[in-house]
Amino acid sequence: MSEEIIVPKGLANVVVDTTSIATTGASGNLLYRGYRAVELAEKKSFEEVAYLIINGRLPTQNELTPFKNELNSNMVIDESVLKIMNMVKEKNLMRSIRSMISLYPYKMNDDQSTFTQMEAKMPLLTSYSASSINGTPIKTPKGVDFSQKFYSLITDRENKNWKSFEKLMILYLEHEFNASTFALRVAASTLTDPVSAVTAALATLKGPLHGGANSEVLTYLSGIENEKDAMKFVEGKLEKKEKIMGFGHRVYKKRDPRALFVREELRKIAPTDQKFVAAEMVENYMFEKKGLPANVDLYAAVLMDYLGINEMFYLPVFACSRIFGWNAHYFEQLSNNKIIRPASQYIGEEEREL
Ligand code: COA
């Protein structure tokens, strides 16, 4: 047997493979294919950045148009999937999306076209699953751009703020070897198909320590009216050694550039919003007490709330964006593949007689 290497629990700081898609970087900036994600969010459209993530470079106009058209033309849902969704009546939105994606009758080409179909259908699966859960009529996407259409599917508001939503979608696109992407790469390394690999990633993203954090943020922020409330809340949680959702990060120990960006976006559009003011108070006090920075989920929740998006959609929004990152990782894994199969340190009984 070859020599064993014992790595830290949770694989913290263990470099398991190379990637050229994104890095949280030596500079502490999140880079997508070398560009600062926050700058892309400010200056580029969701489709341009999604194209960049998948193809490694920004599109020309001649490349962007067919990319957008492909997404648009696939943004339709099959009657059979809708029927199954209504039969199953799953009450949890993420479980519904995960199950529906895995059932989806794609032509199994195992190529980019399968990813394009999943990417285009995810916003519809999100919106229609919610309609099925709430017993409300299904919506038709409005607008021309991907994020604009998605926004129209999950709000009843006029679309005047969808650009802020688009910025958040860009910041959720990719984050190197996070848990769901790693799960997808493990699946891809077995040469499974894209639908199965995305199902594994969605199942992993659902956990509260990964994507599920953003929907818990609003609950505590609603109860914070002033500094005293913020202090009481943070102290209470820390005393009980409970985690506060929207804080801490495996990689960003000093600052999460995405959180800073969304915080400043909120300062521009909603400076007096109660939850925004409360979030800043909790952030300041948490940093003072524990030295932990806010992560993107803290301000993402506040932004989505301000934009009239119901809490049930927070995690699906993350998923509908991150699937483009998973797309790039699936093919990167296959381009230089070795099955991911670690070893374990056995701590059970020695070999014994029956
Ligand atoms: N609230 C309170 N304390 C926290 C915390 C949080 N959200 N996140 C980390 N800590 C504390 C830990 O208890 C630990 O304290 P200790 O050294 O006194 O024991 C210390 O900070 C280091 O945390 P650790 O759990 O080792 O960090 P990690 O890298 O393993 O975990 C997360 C990272 C994201 C899983 C973790 O910070 C967390 O659970 N955050 C809340 C969930 C969340 O917002 N997830 C979204 C991520 S984008």
Coordinates of C-alpha atoms and ligand atoms in Angstrom, one line a residue:
M1 CA 0.0 0.0 0.0
S2 CA 1.3 3.5 -0.8
E3 CA 2.1 5.9 2.0
E4 CA -0.9 7.5 3.7
I5 CA -1.2 11.3 3.9
I6 CA -3.4 12.5 6.8
V7 CA -5.1 15.8 5.9
P8 CA -7.0 18.2 8.2
K9 CA -10.7 17.6 8.9
G10 CA -12.9 19.3 6.4
L11 CA -9.9 19.4 4.0
A12 CA -9.3 22.9 5.2
N13 CA -6.5 24.5 3.2
V14 CA -5.8 21.2 1.3
V15 CA -5.3 21.9 -2.4
V16 CA -6.9 18.9 -4.1
D17 CA -6.6 19.9 -7.8
T18 CA -5.9 22.8 -10.1
T19 CA -8.5 25.1 -11.7
S20 CA -8.4 28.1 -14.0
I21 CA -12.0 29.1 -13.5
A22 CA -11.9 31.2 -10.3
T23 CA -9.8 31.9 -7.3
T24 CA -10.4 33.6 -4.0
G25 CA -6.8 34.7 -4.6
A26 CA -3.8 35.7 -2.7
S27 CA -5.1 39.3 -2.9
G28 CA -8.4 38.3 -1.1
N29 CA -10.3 39.3 -4.2
L30 CA -12.6 36.8 -5.9
L31 CA -11.4 36.5 -9.5
Y32 CA -13.4 34.9 -12.3
R33 CA -11.0 33.9 -15.1
G34 CA -8.7 36.6 -13.8
Y35 CA -11.2 39.4 -13.6
R36 CA -12.4 40.8 -10.2
A37 CA -15.9 39.5 -9.7
V38 CA -17.1 42.7 -8.1
E39 CA -16.0 44.7 -11.2
L40 CA -17.7 42.3 -13.5
A41 CA -20.9 42.7 -11.4
E42 CA -20.7 46.5 -11.8
K43 CA -20.0 46.6 -15.5
K44 CA -21.1 43.4 -17.3
S45 CA -24.4 41.5 -17.8
F46 CA -25.1 38.1 -16.2
E47 CA -24.9 36.4 -19.6
E48 CA -21.5 38.0 -20.4
V49 CA -20.1 36.8 -17.1
A50 CA -21.7 33.3 -17.4
Y51 CA -20.2 33.0 -20.9
L52 CA -16.8 34.0 -19.4
I53 CA -17.0 31.4 -16.7
I54 CA -17.9 28.6 -19.1
N55 CA -15.7 29.6 -22.0
G56 CA -12.7 31.3 -20.3
R57 CA -13.1 34.7 -22.1
L58 CA -15.7 37.4 -22.5
P59 CA -17.9 37.0 -25.5
T60 CA -17.9 39.2 -28.6
Q61 CA -21.4 40.5 -29.6
N62 CA -21.5 37.7 -32.2
E63 CA -20.9 35.1 -29.5
L64 CA -23.2 36.7 -26.9
T65 CA -26.3 36.8 -29.1
P66 CA -26.5 33.1 -29.8
F67 CA -25.6 32.3 -26.2
K68 CA -28.6 34.4 -25.0
N69 CA -30.8 33.0 -27.7
E70 CA -30.0 29.4 -26.6
L71 CA -30.9 30.2 -23.0
N72 CA -34.1 32.0 -24.1
S73 CA -35.3 29.2 -26.4
N74 CA -34.7 26.6 -23.7
M75 CA -36.6 28.5 -21.1
V76 CA -39.7 26.3 -21.4
I77 CA -40.9 23.5 -19.2
D78 CA -42.2 20.1 -20.3
E79 CA -45.8 19.3 -19.4
S80 CA -44.7 15.9 -18.1
V81 CA -42.3 17.6 -15.6
L82 CA -45.1 20.0 -14.5
K83 CA -47.4 17.0 -14.0
I84 CA -44.9 15.1 -11.9
M85 CA -44.2 18.3 -9.8
N86 CA -47.9 18.7 -9.1
M87 CA -48.3 15.0 -8.3
V88 CA -45.3 14.9 -5.9
K89 CA -46.3 18.1 -4.1
E90 CA -43.0 18.4 -2.4
K91 CA -43.2 21.1 0.3
N92 CA -39.6 22.1 0.3
L93 CA -38.5 24.2 -2.7
M94 CA -34.9 23.0 -2.9
R95 CA -36.0 19.4 -2.6
S96 CA -38.5 20.0 -5.4
I97 CA -35.9 21.6 -7.7
R98 CA -33.3 18.9 -7.0
S99 CA -35.9 16.1 -7.7
M100 CA -37.3 17.8 -10.8
I101 CA -33.8 18.4 -12.3
S102 CA -32.9 14.8 -11.8
L103 CA -36.2 13.6 -13.5
Y104 CA -35.8 15.9 -16.4
P105 CA -36.0 14.1 -19.8
Y106 CA -33.0 15.7 -21.4
K107 CA -31.5 14.1 -24.4
M108 CA -28.5 12.5 -22.8
N109 CA -25.7 14.0 -24.9
D110 CA -23.4 14.6 -21.9
D111 CA -22.3 17.8 -23.6
Q112 CA -22.8 21.5 -23.2
S113 CA -26.3 21.4 -24.6
T114 CA -27.5 19.4 -21.5
F115 CA -26.0 22.1 -19.3
T116 CA -27.7 24.9 -21.3
Q117 CA -31.0 23.2 -21.0
M118 CA -30.7 22.8 -17.2
E119 CA -29.4 26.4 -16.8
A120 CA -32.4 27.8 -18.8
K121 CA -34.9 25.6 -16.9
M122 CA -33.8 26.2 -13.4
P123 CA -35.6 29.6 -12.9
L124 CA -38.8 28.0 -14.2
L125 CA -38.4 24.9 -12.0
T126 CA -37.9 27.3 -9.1
S127 CA -40.9 29.5 -9.9
Y128 CA -43.2 26.6 -10.8
S129 CA -42.3 24.5 -7.8
A130 CA -43.2 27.5 -5.6
S131 CA -46.5 27.8 -7.4
S132 CA -47.1 24.2 -6.8
I133 CA -46.3 24.5 -3.1
N134 CA -48.3 27.7 -2.6
G135 CA -51.2 26.8 -4.9
T136 CA -50.7 29.9 -7.0
P137 CA -50.9 30.3 -10.8
I138 CA -47.7 29.8 -12.8
K139 CA -46.0 32.8 -14.1
T140 CA -44.6 33.7 -17.5
P141 CA -41.1 35.2 -17.6
K142 CA -41.1 38.8 -18.6
G143 CA -38.2 40.8 -20.1
V144 CA -35.3 40.0 -22.3
D145 CA -32.3 39.3 -20.0
F146 CA -31.8 36.1 -18.0
S147 CA -31.8 37.8 -14.6
Q148 CA -34.7 40.1 -15.6
K149 CA -36.8 37.1 -16.6
F150 CA -35.8 35.2 -13.4
Y151 CA -36.7 38.2 -11.3
S152 CA -40.1 38.5 -12.9
L153 CA -40.7 34.8 -12.1
I154 CA -40.1 35.2 -8.4
T155 CA -41.5 38.6 -7.6
D156 CA -44.7 40.5 -8.1
R157 CA -42.8 43.8 -8.3
E158 CA -42.2 46.0 -11.3
N159 CA -38.7 45.2 -12.7
K160 CA -37.1 48.5 -12.0
N161 CA -34.6 47.1 -9.5
W162 CA -33.6 44.0 -11.4
K163 CA -30.2 45.3 -12.1
S164 CA -29.3 45.0 -8.4
F165 CA -30.6 41.5 -8.6
E166 CA -28.4 40.8 -11.6
K167 CA -25.3 42.0 -9.7
L168 CA -26.1 39.5 -6.9
M169 CA -26.6 36.7 -9.5
I170 CA -23.1 37.5 -10.9
L171 CA -21.5 37.3 -7.5
Y172 CA -23.1 33.9 -6.9
L173 CA -21.9 32.5 -10.2
E174 CA -18.7 30.8 -9.1
H175 CA -16.5 30.2 -6.1
E176 CA -13.8 27.6 -6.9
F177 CA -13.8 24.4 -4.7
N178 CA -16.7 25.1 -2.4
A179 CA -18.7 22.1 -1.1
S180 CA -21.3 21.8 -3.9
T181 CA -18.7 22.3 -6.6
F182 CA -16.4 19.8 -5.1
A183 CA -19.4 17.3 -4.8
L184 CA -20.1 18.0 -8.5
R185 CA -16.4 17.3 -9.4
V186 CA -16.4 14.1 -7.4
A187 CA -19.5 13.0 -9.4
A188 CA -18.0 14.1 -12.7
S189 CA -14.7 12.3 -11.9
T190 CA -16.7 9.0 -12.1
L191 CA -17.7 10.0 -15.6
T192 CA -21.3 10.3 -14.6
D193 CA -23.6 12.5 -16.8
P194 CA -24.2 16.3 -16.3
V195 CA -27.7 15.9 -14.8
S196 CA -26.5 13.4 -12.2
A197 CA -23.5 15.6 -11.3
V198 CA -25.7 18.7 -10.9
T199 CA -28.2 16.7 -8.8
A200 CA -25.3 15.9 -6.4
A201 CA -24.3 19.6 -6.3
L202 CA -27.8 20.8 -5.6
A203 CA -28.1 18.2 -2.8
T204 CA -24.9 19.6 -1.3
L205 CA -25.8 23.2 -1.7
K206 CA -29.0 22.7 0.2
G207 CA -27.2 22.3 3.6
P208 CA -27.4 25.2 6.0
L209 CA -23.7 25.5 6.4
H210 CA -23.3 26.1 2.7
G211 CA -26.2 27.7 0.7
G212 CA -29.0 27.4 3.3
A213 CA -27.6 30.2 5.4
N214 CA -29.1 33.1 3.6
S215 CA -32.8 32.2 4.4
E216 CA -32.1 32.2 8.2
V217 CA -30.7 35.7 8.2
L218 CA -33.9 37.7 7.9
T219 CA -35.5 36.0 10.9
Y220 CA -33.0 37.4 13.3
L221 CA -32.6 40.7 11.6
S222 CA -36.3 41.5 11.9
G223 CA -36.0 41.5 15.7
I224 CA -33.1 44.0 15.8
E225 CA -34.2 47.7 16.2
N226 CA -31.1 49.2 17.8
E227 CA -27.4 48.7 18.9
K228 CA -28.6 47.2 22.2
D229 CA -30.7 44.5 20.4
A230 CA -27.7 43.7 18.2
M231 CA -25.3 43.3 21.1
K232 CA -27.8 41.1 23.0
F233 CA -28.4 38.9 20.0
V234 CA -24.7 38.4 19.2
E235 CA -23.7 37.8 22.9
G236 CA -26.6 35.4 23.3
K237 CA -25.5 33.3 20.3
L238 CA -21.8 33.4 21.2
E239 CA -22.5 32.4 24.8
K240 CA -24.5 29.4 23.6
K241 CA -21.7 28.7 21.1
E242 CA -24.3 28.8 18.3
K243 CA -23.3 29.9 14.8
I244 CA -24.8 33.2 13.4
M245 CA -25.9 32.7 9.8
G246 CA -24.3 35.1 7.4
F247 CA -20.9 35.2 9.3
G248 CA -17.7 33.4 8.9
H249 CA -16.1 31.7 5.9
R250 CA -13.7 28.9 5.2
V251 CA -11.7 31.1 2.9
Y252 CA -12.4 34.7 3.7
K253 CA -11.1 35.1 7.2
K254 CA -10.8 38.9 7.1
R255 CA -13.4 40.1 4.5
D256 CA -15.7 38.6 1.9
P257 CA -15.5 41.0 -1.1
R258 CA -19.0 39.9 -2.2
A259 CA -20.4 41.0 1.1
L260 CA -18.7 44.4 0.9
F261 CA -20.1 44.9 -2.6
V262 CA -23.7 44.0 -1.8
R263 CA -23.5 46.1 1.4
E264 CA -22.5 49.1 -0.7
E265 CA -25.2 48.4 -3.3
L266 CA -27.7 48.4 -0.4
R267 CA -26.3 51.7 0.9
K268 CA -27.0 53.2 -2.5
I269 CA -30.6 51.9 -3.0
A270 CA -31.9 51.3 0.6
P271 CA -29.8 53.2 3.1
T272 CA -32.5 53.4 5.7
D273 CA -34.0 49.9 5.3
Q274 CA -34.5 48.5 8.8
K275 CA -32.9 45.1 8.0
F276 CA -29.9 46.9 6.3
V277 CA -29.3 49.0 9.4
A278 CA -29.7 46.0 11.6
A279 CA -27.3 44.0 9.5
E280 CA -24.6 46.6 9.8
M281 CA -25.0 46.8 13.6
V282 CA -24.7 43.0 13.9
E283 CA -21.7 43.0 11.5
N284 CA -19.9 45.7 13.6
Y285 CA -20.6 44.0 16.9
M286 CA -19.7 40.6 15.6
F287 CA -16.4 41.8 14.3
E288 CA -15.6 43.5 17.6
K289 CA -16.5 40.5 19.7
K290 CA -15.3 37.6 17.5
G291 CA -13.3 39.1 14.6
L292 CA -15.5 37.4 12.2
P293 CA -16.5 39.2 8.9
A294 CA -19.9 39.0 7.3
N295 CA -20.2 36.7 4.4
V296 CA -22.2 37.4 1.2
D297 CA -25.3 35.7 2.6
L298 CA -25.9 38.3 5.2
Y299 CA -26.3 41.2 2.7
A300 CA -27.8 39.0 -0.1
A301 CA -30.7 38.2 2.2
V302 CA -31.2 41.9 3.0
L303 CA -31.0 42.8 -0.7
M304 CA -33.4 40.1 -1.8
D305 CA -35.9 41.1 0.9
Y306 CA -35.7 44.7 -0.2
L307 CA -36.3 43.7 -3.8
G308 CA -39.5 41.9 -2.8
I309 CA -38.2 38.4 -3.1
N310 CA -39.6 35.9 -0.7
E311 CA -37.2 34.0 1.6
M312 CA -38.1 30.7 0.1
F313 CA -36.3 31.8 -3.1
Y314 CA -33.0 32.8 -1.6
L315 CA -31.2 29.5 -1.9
P316 CA -32.7 28.7 -5.3
V317 CA -31.4 32.1 -6.6
F318 CA -27.9 31.0 -5.5
A319 CA -28.5 27.6 -7.3
C320 CA -29.8 29.1 -10.5
S321 CA -26.6 31.2 -10.7
R322 CA -24.1 28.7 -9.5
I323 CA -25.1 26.1 -12.0
F324 CA -23.1 28.0 -14.6
G325 CA -20.0 27.6 -12.4
W326 CA -20.8 23.9 -12.0
N327 CA -21.0 23.7 -15.8
A328 CA -17.4 25.0 -16.1
H329 CA -16.1 22.7 -13.4
Y330 CA -17.8 19.6 -14.9
F331 CA -15.8 20.0 -18.1
E332 CA -12.6 21.2 -16.4
Q333 CA -12.7 18.0 -14.3
L334 CA -13.2 15.8 -17.5
S335 CA -10.5 17.6 -19.3
N336 CA -7.8 16.2 -17.0
N337 CA -9.7 13.5 -15.1
K338 CA -8.7 11.1 -12.3
I339 CA -11.4 9.5 -10.2
I340 CA -11.6 11.3 -6.8
R341 CA -11.4 8.5 -4.3
P342 CA -9.6 9.4 -1.0
A343 CA -8.7 7.0 1.7
S344 CA -9.9 6.9 5.3
Q345 CA -8.1 6.3 8.6
Y346 CA -9.7 3.2 10.1
I347 CA -10.4 3.6 13.8
G348 CA -12.7 0.5 14.2
E349 CA -12.0 -3.0 15.6
E350 CA -8.9 -4.8 14.6
E351 CA -9.4 -7.9 12.5
R352 CA -11.1 -10.5 14.7
E353 CA -12.4 -14.0 14.6
L354 CA -16.2 -14.5 14.0
Ligands
COA1 N1 -21.1 32.4 14.1 C1 -20.4 32.3 15.3 N2 -19.2 31.8 15.3 C2 -18.6 31.4 14.2 C3 -19.3 31.5 13.0 C4 -20.6 32.0 13.0 N3 -21.3 32.1 11.8 N4 -18.5 30.9 12.0 C5 -17.4 30.6 12.6 N5 -17.5 30.8 13.9 C6 -16.4 30.6 14.9 C7 -16.3 29.1 15.2 O1 -17.2 28.7 16.3 C8 -14.9 29.0 15.6 O2 -14.7 29.5 16.9 P1 -13.7 29.0 18.0 O3 -12.3 29.1 17.3 O4 -13.9 29.8 19.2 O5 -14.0 27.5 18.2 C9 -14.2 30.0 14.7 O6 -15.2 30.9 14.4 C10 -13.7 29.3 13.4 O7 -14.8 28.7 12.7 P2 -14.8 27.4 11.9 O8 -16.0 26.6 12.2 O9 -13.5 26.7 12.1 O10 -14.9 27.9 10.4 P3 -15.0 26.9 9.2 O11 -14.1 27.5 8.2 O12 -14.9 25.5 9.5 O13 -16.5 27.2 8.8 C11 -18.5 28.2 7.9 C12 -17.0 28.1 7.9 C13 -19.0 29.1 6.8 C14 -19.1 26.8 7.8 C15 -18.9 28.8 9.3 O14 -18.3 30.1 9.4 C16 -20.4 28.9 9.5 O15 -21.0 27.9 9.9 N6 -21.0 30.0 9.2 C17 -22.4 30.2 9.3 C18 -23.1 29.6 8.1 C19 -23.0 30.6 6.9 O16 -23.2 31.8 6.9 N7 -22.7 29.9 5.7 C20 -22.5 30.6 4.4 C21 -21.1 30.6 3.9 S1 -21.0 31.7 2.5

